[in-house]
Amino acid sequence: MPSENNRQFKKLESTTNFAWDINNFAILEMLTERGHLVLSPLLNLYSVNEVWKLHIYPKGQSDADYIGFYLFKTHISDQAVYNCTLSIGRPDETPVKSYKYTGVRFLDNGIGEEFFLCKKYNSWISNGSVRFRCDITKTDQKNLHSPNGSSLKSFVHFNLADTANLSLDLEELLMVPFHSDLTVSMSRCEIYVHKYILHVRCPNIRFQNHSLAFVPPNVETEINDEIFGLLMYYCYTGKLKDSFVPLELFRLAEKLKLSSLIRCLHEQSSSHHASSAADVENQVISWDLDELNFFEEGSRIAHILRTASYSKQLVIQVSFSNDCGKEKFIDISFKFLNITDCIPILLICKISLTSQSGLEAFKEDHHVFRQVDQWNFPRIPCQKDEYMYISGMGLTIELSICDGTHSRLVRNIKTKTKLLTDFQTVSDNLESLRSCMALLFQITRSTSNLILLSSDSKFFRVHDGIMWARWPGLRTLIDKSSVSSEEDLYNVTNPLELNLPSEVLDILLPYLYTGFIPSFDREKAELFLKHNDYLQFPYHLMEKCEALLSDDNGMQC
């Protein structure tokens, strides 16, 4: 079995697929004119039990620029000590510069550096994205340099995890319920599911007043057949099955306290209603102004939004200003970076400033963008104490984007997106699925029903349904194994033996559960390729190995 540390601290993942894309270096110059500080949205890096935040911002001007990146631990529940490495890298993920820290407690402040950029001499900057990597090791205070700590690694970049294939594989598991352990009878049919999936995806569901921990293998449900089917589809895939959202599914999600599903339903409902009236794209950006540590006069918050319908980049800048040292204002501006055609774009904007006591300010306006154009939204007054005027406040921007040639639609289009009064950023729907599967991977000891044995005699407890859906070679391997029955595989005295070292399984199993591909070197990539004909590893993982081995420099992936 993996060590105790490895069971407690899994690979870090990012809640947003984010890289500071500076393909067009003018973006960096525009956002940093006059040397103002710009903050990107916060990135939540998390393991199962811990939450980390990474600030990334560019600052400077002209040919001399810096990118700063700072790491914080937001929930400090112990006196743990960490060894950390922060790296900035090229688009191919090879590091350019690394900074190491030893014996960090994260009690008060974060750690970080500012990295010098010069576009004249760094050709790699203009050809891709700047990528950031965090290597974090929880270590023993008495032996800060011990190599036995638990290492958590992550690159922050696009396609950080293969969530699409994770969702598709789990959908197949729902359609072909391999070794399901719960049969739910509905009014017209039966559905076969896995209790360990529901345990992490829908923990509050009950059947005939039984919780999941005590539910018998055959139960009935009073939930409508269609609604229960949609709920199970979301639990397994992280997605909604249809564009139309029944009201009953809203009510069921609220009853079961499934916040991720509620958020997903609101987004789907907004998109459905808007598209039925016109070609409209709705977006919501929300900031907790306290959390951004945004104190300096003239500083800015910036957000680059990639619009789907029009394939444009919309830059949103937020700053605070003074009116002769008296009244304070929030200034917000919008600019599309890559309008290369003559088709105008209509932007309808609703901005709300909220505090814990409720709505503080609200404004709605619209603007038609033609070519390169910047729109300054009407200023929003911010009446607060001189030094604490942003304390406990949140800023929410709701946008509707549509074809500006039909500006008459302004009178008829209303943004349908729910106002986020808790100041939380809307994240990818699949992020909830991935975090739940990470939790399932952590609790395999109590919920697993299959035991694997590595070539170096280490046991790994897993779930047979996950292995069946995610690891093609294991289906064949079970059939070819010499055990008399599949039930024998769940006996620790007769596990499924794999001619595979434990260090490879330490990489493979987290990928099977979460889609996250951690960092590994050429030696492990060669091991994967060596055993692939026999064990048939997932295709996306093998692509990673082949790409690494094709690198002549042999640098770490």
Coordinates of N, CA and C in Angstrom, one line a residue, residues 400-482:
S400 N -24.0 40.0 -21.1 CA -24.7 39.4 -22.3 C -24.0 39.9 -23.5
I401 N -23.5 38.9 -24.4 CA -22.8 39.3 -25.6 C -23.5 38.8 -26.8
C402 N -23.8 39.7 -27.7 CA -24.5 39.2 -28.9 C -24.1 40.1 -30.1
D403 N -24.7 39.8 -31.2 CA -24.4 40.5 -32.5 C -24.9 42.0 -32.4
G404 N -23.9 42.9 -32.6 CA -24.2 44.3 -32.4 C -25.0 44.9 -33.6
T405 N -25.2 44.2 -34.7 CA -26.0 44.7 -35.8 C -27.5 44.7 -35.5
H406 N -27.8 44.0 -34.4 CA -29.2 44.0 -34.0 C -29.4 44.6 -32.6
S407 N -28.9 45.9 -32.5 CA -28.9 46.6 -31.2 C -30.3 46.8 -30.7
R408 N -31.3 46.7 -31.5 CA -32.6 46.9 -31.0 C -33.0 45.8 -30.0
L409 N -32.2 44.7 -30.0 CA -32.5 43.6 -29.0 C -32.3 44.0 -27.6
V410 N -31.6 45.2 -27.4 CA -31.3 45.6 -26.0 C -32.5 45.7 -25.2
R411 N -33.6 46.1 -25.8 CA -34.8 46.4 -25.0 C -35.4 45.0 -24.6
N412 N -35.1 44.0 -25.3 CA -35.8 42.7 -25.1 C -34.9 41.7 -24.3
I413 N -33.6 41.8 -24.3 CA -32.7 40.8 -23.7 C -32.5 41.2 -22.3
K414 N -32.7 40.2 -21.4 CA -32.5 40.3 -20.0 C -31.5 39.2 -19.6
T415 N -30.5 39.6 -18.8 CA -29.6 38.5 -18.4 C -30.3 37.6 -17.4
K416 N -30.2 36.3 -17.6 CA -30.9 35.3 -16.8 C -30.0 34.7 -15.7
T417 N -28.7 35.1 -15.8 CA -27.8 34.4 -14.9 C -28.0 34.9 -13.4
K418 N -28.0 33.9 -12.5 CA -28.2 34.2 -11.1 C -27.1 35.0 -10.5
L419 N -27.5 36.0 -9.7 CA -26.5 36.9 -9.0 C -25.8 36.1 -8.0
L420 N -24.5 36.1 -8.0 CA -23.7 35.3 -7.0 C -23.4 36.2 -5.8
T421 N -24.3 36.1 -4.8 CA -24.1 37.0 -3.7 C -23.1 36.4 -2.7
D422 N -22.6 35.2 -2.9 CA -21.5 34.7 -2.1 C -20.1 35.0 -2.6
F423 N -20.1 35.7 -3.7 CA -18.8 36.2 -4.3 C -17.9 35.0 -4.8
Q424 N -18.5 33.9 -5.1 CA -17.7 32.8 -5.6 C -17.7 32.8 -7.2
T425 N -16.6 32.5 -7.8 CA -16.4 32.5 -9.2 C -17.1 31.2 -9.7
V426 N -17.8 31.3 -10.8 CA -18.4 30.1 -11.4 C -17.3 29.3 -12.1
S427 N -17.2 28.0 -11.8 CA -16.1 27.2 -12.3 C -16.7 26.2 -13.3
D428 N -15.8 25.5 -13.9 CA -16.2 24.5 -14.9 C -17.0 23.4 -14.2
N429 N -18.1 22.9 -14.8 CA -19.0 21.9 -14.2 C -18.2 20.6 -13.8
L430 N -17.2 20.3 -14.6 CA -16.5 19.0 -14.4 C -15.6 19.1 -13.2
E431 N -15.3 20.3 -12.7 CA -14.4 20.4 -11.6 C -15.0 19.7 -10.4
S432 N -16.3 19.8 -10.2 CA -17.0 19.2 -9.1 C -16.8 17.6 -9.2
L433 N -17.0 17.1 -10.4 CA -16.8 15.7 -10.6 C -15.4 15.3 -10.3
R434 N -14.4 16.1 -10.7 CA -13.0 15.7 -10.5 C -12.7 15.7 -9.0
S435 N -13.1 16.7 -8.3 CA -12.8 16.8 -6.8 C -13.5 15.7 -6.1
C436 N -14.7 15.3 -6.5 CA -15.4 14.2 -5.8 C -14.7 12.9 -6.1
M437 N -14.2 12.7 -7.3 CA -13.4 11.5 -7.6 C -12.1 11.5 -6.8
A438 N -11.5 12.6 -6.6 CA -10.3 12.7 -5.8 C -10.6 12.3 -4.4
L439 N -11.8 12.6 -3.8 CA -12.2 12.2 -2.5 C -12.4 10.7 -2.5
L440 N -13.0 10.2 -3.5 CA -13.2 8.7 -3.6 C -11.9 8.0 -3.6
F441 N -10.9 8.5 -4.3 CA -9.6 7.9 -4.3 C -8.9 7.9 -2.9
Q442 N -9.2 8.9 -2.2 CA -8.6 9.0 -0.8 C -9.2 8.0 0.1
I443 N -10.5 7.7 0.0 CA -11.2 6.8 0.9 C -11.3 5.4 0.4
T444 N -10.4 5.0 -0.5 CA -10.5 3.7 -1.1 C -10.5 2.6 0.0
R445 N -9.7 2.8 1.1 CA -9.6 1.7 2.1 C -11.0 1.3 2.6
S446 N -11.9 2.3 2.8 CA -13.2 2.0 3.4 C -14.2 1.6 2.4
T447 N -14.0 2.0 1.1 CA -15.1 1.7 0.1 C -14.6 0.8 -1.0
S448 N -13.4 0.4 -1.1 CA -12.9 -0.3 -2.2 C -13.4 -1.8 -2.2
N449 N -13.4 -2.4 -3.4 CA -13.8 -3.8 -3.5 C -12.9 -4.6 -4.5
L450 N -11.7 -4.0 -4.7 CA -10.7 -4.7 -5.5 C -9.3 -4.4 -5.0
I451 N -8.5 -5.4 -5.0 CA -7.1 -5.2 -4.5 C -6.1 -5.6 -5.6
L452 N -5.2 -4.7 -5.9 CA -4.1 -4.9 -6.9 C -2.8 -5.1 -6.2
L453 N -2.0 -5.9 -6.7 CA -0.6 -6.2 -6.1 C 0.4 -5.8 -7.2
S454 N 1.3 -4.9 -6.8 CA 2.4 -4.5 -7.7 C 3.5 -5.5 -7.7
S455 N 4.5 -5.4 -8.6 CA 5.6 -6.3 -8.8 C 6.5 -6.3 -7.6
D456 N 6.5 -5.1 -6.8 CA 7.3 -5.0 -5.6 C 6.5 -5.2 -4.4
S457 N 5.4 -6.0 -4.5 CA 4.6 -6.5 -3.4 C 4.0 -5.5 -2.6
K458 N 3.4 -4.5 -3.2 CA 2.6 -3.5 -2.5 C 1.2 -3.6 -2.9
F459 N 0.2 -3.5 -2.0 CA -1.2 -3.6 -2.2 C -1.8 -2.2 -2.5
F460 N -2.8 -2.2 -3.4 CA -3.5 -1.0 -3.8 C -5.0 -1.3 -3.8
R461 N -5.7 -0.7 -2.9 CA -7.2 -0.9 -2.9 C -7.9 0.1 -3.9
V462 N -8.7 -0.4 -4.8 CA -9.4 0.4 -5.8 C -10.8 -0.1 -5.9
H463 N -11.5 0.6 -6.8 CA -12.9 0.2 -7.1 C -13.0 -0.5 -8.5
D464 N -13.6 -1.6 -8.5 CA -13.6 -2.4 -9.8 C -14.3 -1.7 -10.9
G465 N -15.4 -0.9 -10.6 CA -16.1 -0.2 -11.6 C -15.3 0.9 -12.3
I466 N -14.5 1.6 -11.4 CA -13.6 2.7 -11.9 C -12.6 2.0 -12.8
M467 N -12.0 0.9 -12.4 CA -10.9 0.3 -13.2 C -11.5 -0.2 -14.5
W468 N -12.7 -0.8 -14.4 CA -13.3 -1.3 -15.7 C -13.6 -0.2 -16.7
A469 N -14.0 0.9 -16.2 CA -14.4 2.0 -17.1 C -13.2 2.8 -17.6
R470 N -12.1 2.9 -16.8 CA -11.0 3.8 -17.1 C -9.8 3.1 -17.6
W471 N -9.6 1.8 -17.4 CA -8.4 1.1 -17.7 C -8.8 -0.1 -18.6
P472 N -8.7 0.1 -19.9 CA -9.1 -0.9 -20.9 C -8.4 -2.3 -20.7
G473 N -7.1 -2.2 -20.4 CA -6.3 -3.4 -20.2 C -6.7 -4.3 -19.1
L474 N -7.3 -3.7 -18.0 CA -7.7 -4.5 -16.8 C -8.9 -5.4 -17.1
R475 N -9.8 -5.0 -18.0 CA -10.9 -5.8 -18.4 C -10.4 -7.1 -18.9
T476 N -9.5 -7.1 -19.9 CA -8.9 -8.3 -20.4 C -8.1 -9.0 -19.4
L477 N -7.3 -8.3 -18.6 CA -6.5 -9.0 -17.6 C -7.3 -9.8 -16.6
I478 N -8.4 -9.3 -16.2 CA -9.3 -10.1 -15.3 C -9.7 -11.4 -16.0
D479 N -10.1 -11.3 -17.2 CA -10.5 -12.5 -18.0 C -9.4 -13.5 -18.1
K480 N -8.2 -13.0 -18.3 CA -7.0 -13.9 -18.5 C -6.4 -14.4 -17.3
S481 N -6.8 -13.8 -16.1 CA -6.2 -14.2 -14.9 C -6.5 -15.6 -14.5
S482 N -5.7 -16.2 -13.6 CA -5.9 -17.6 -13.3 C -6.8 -17.8 -12.1

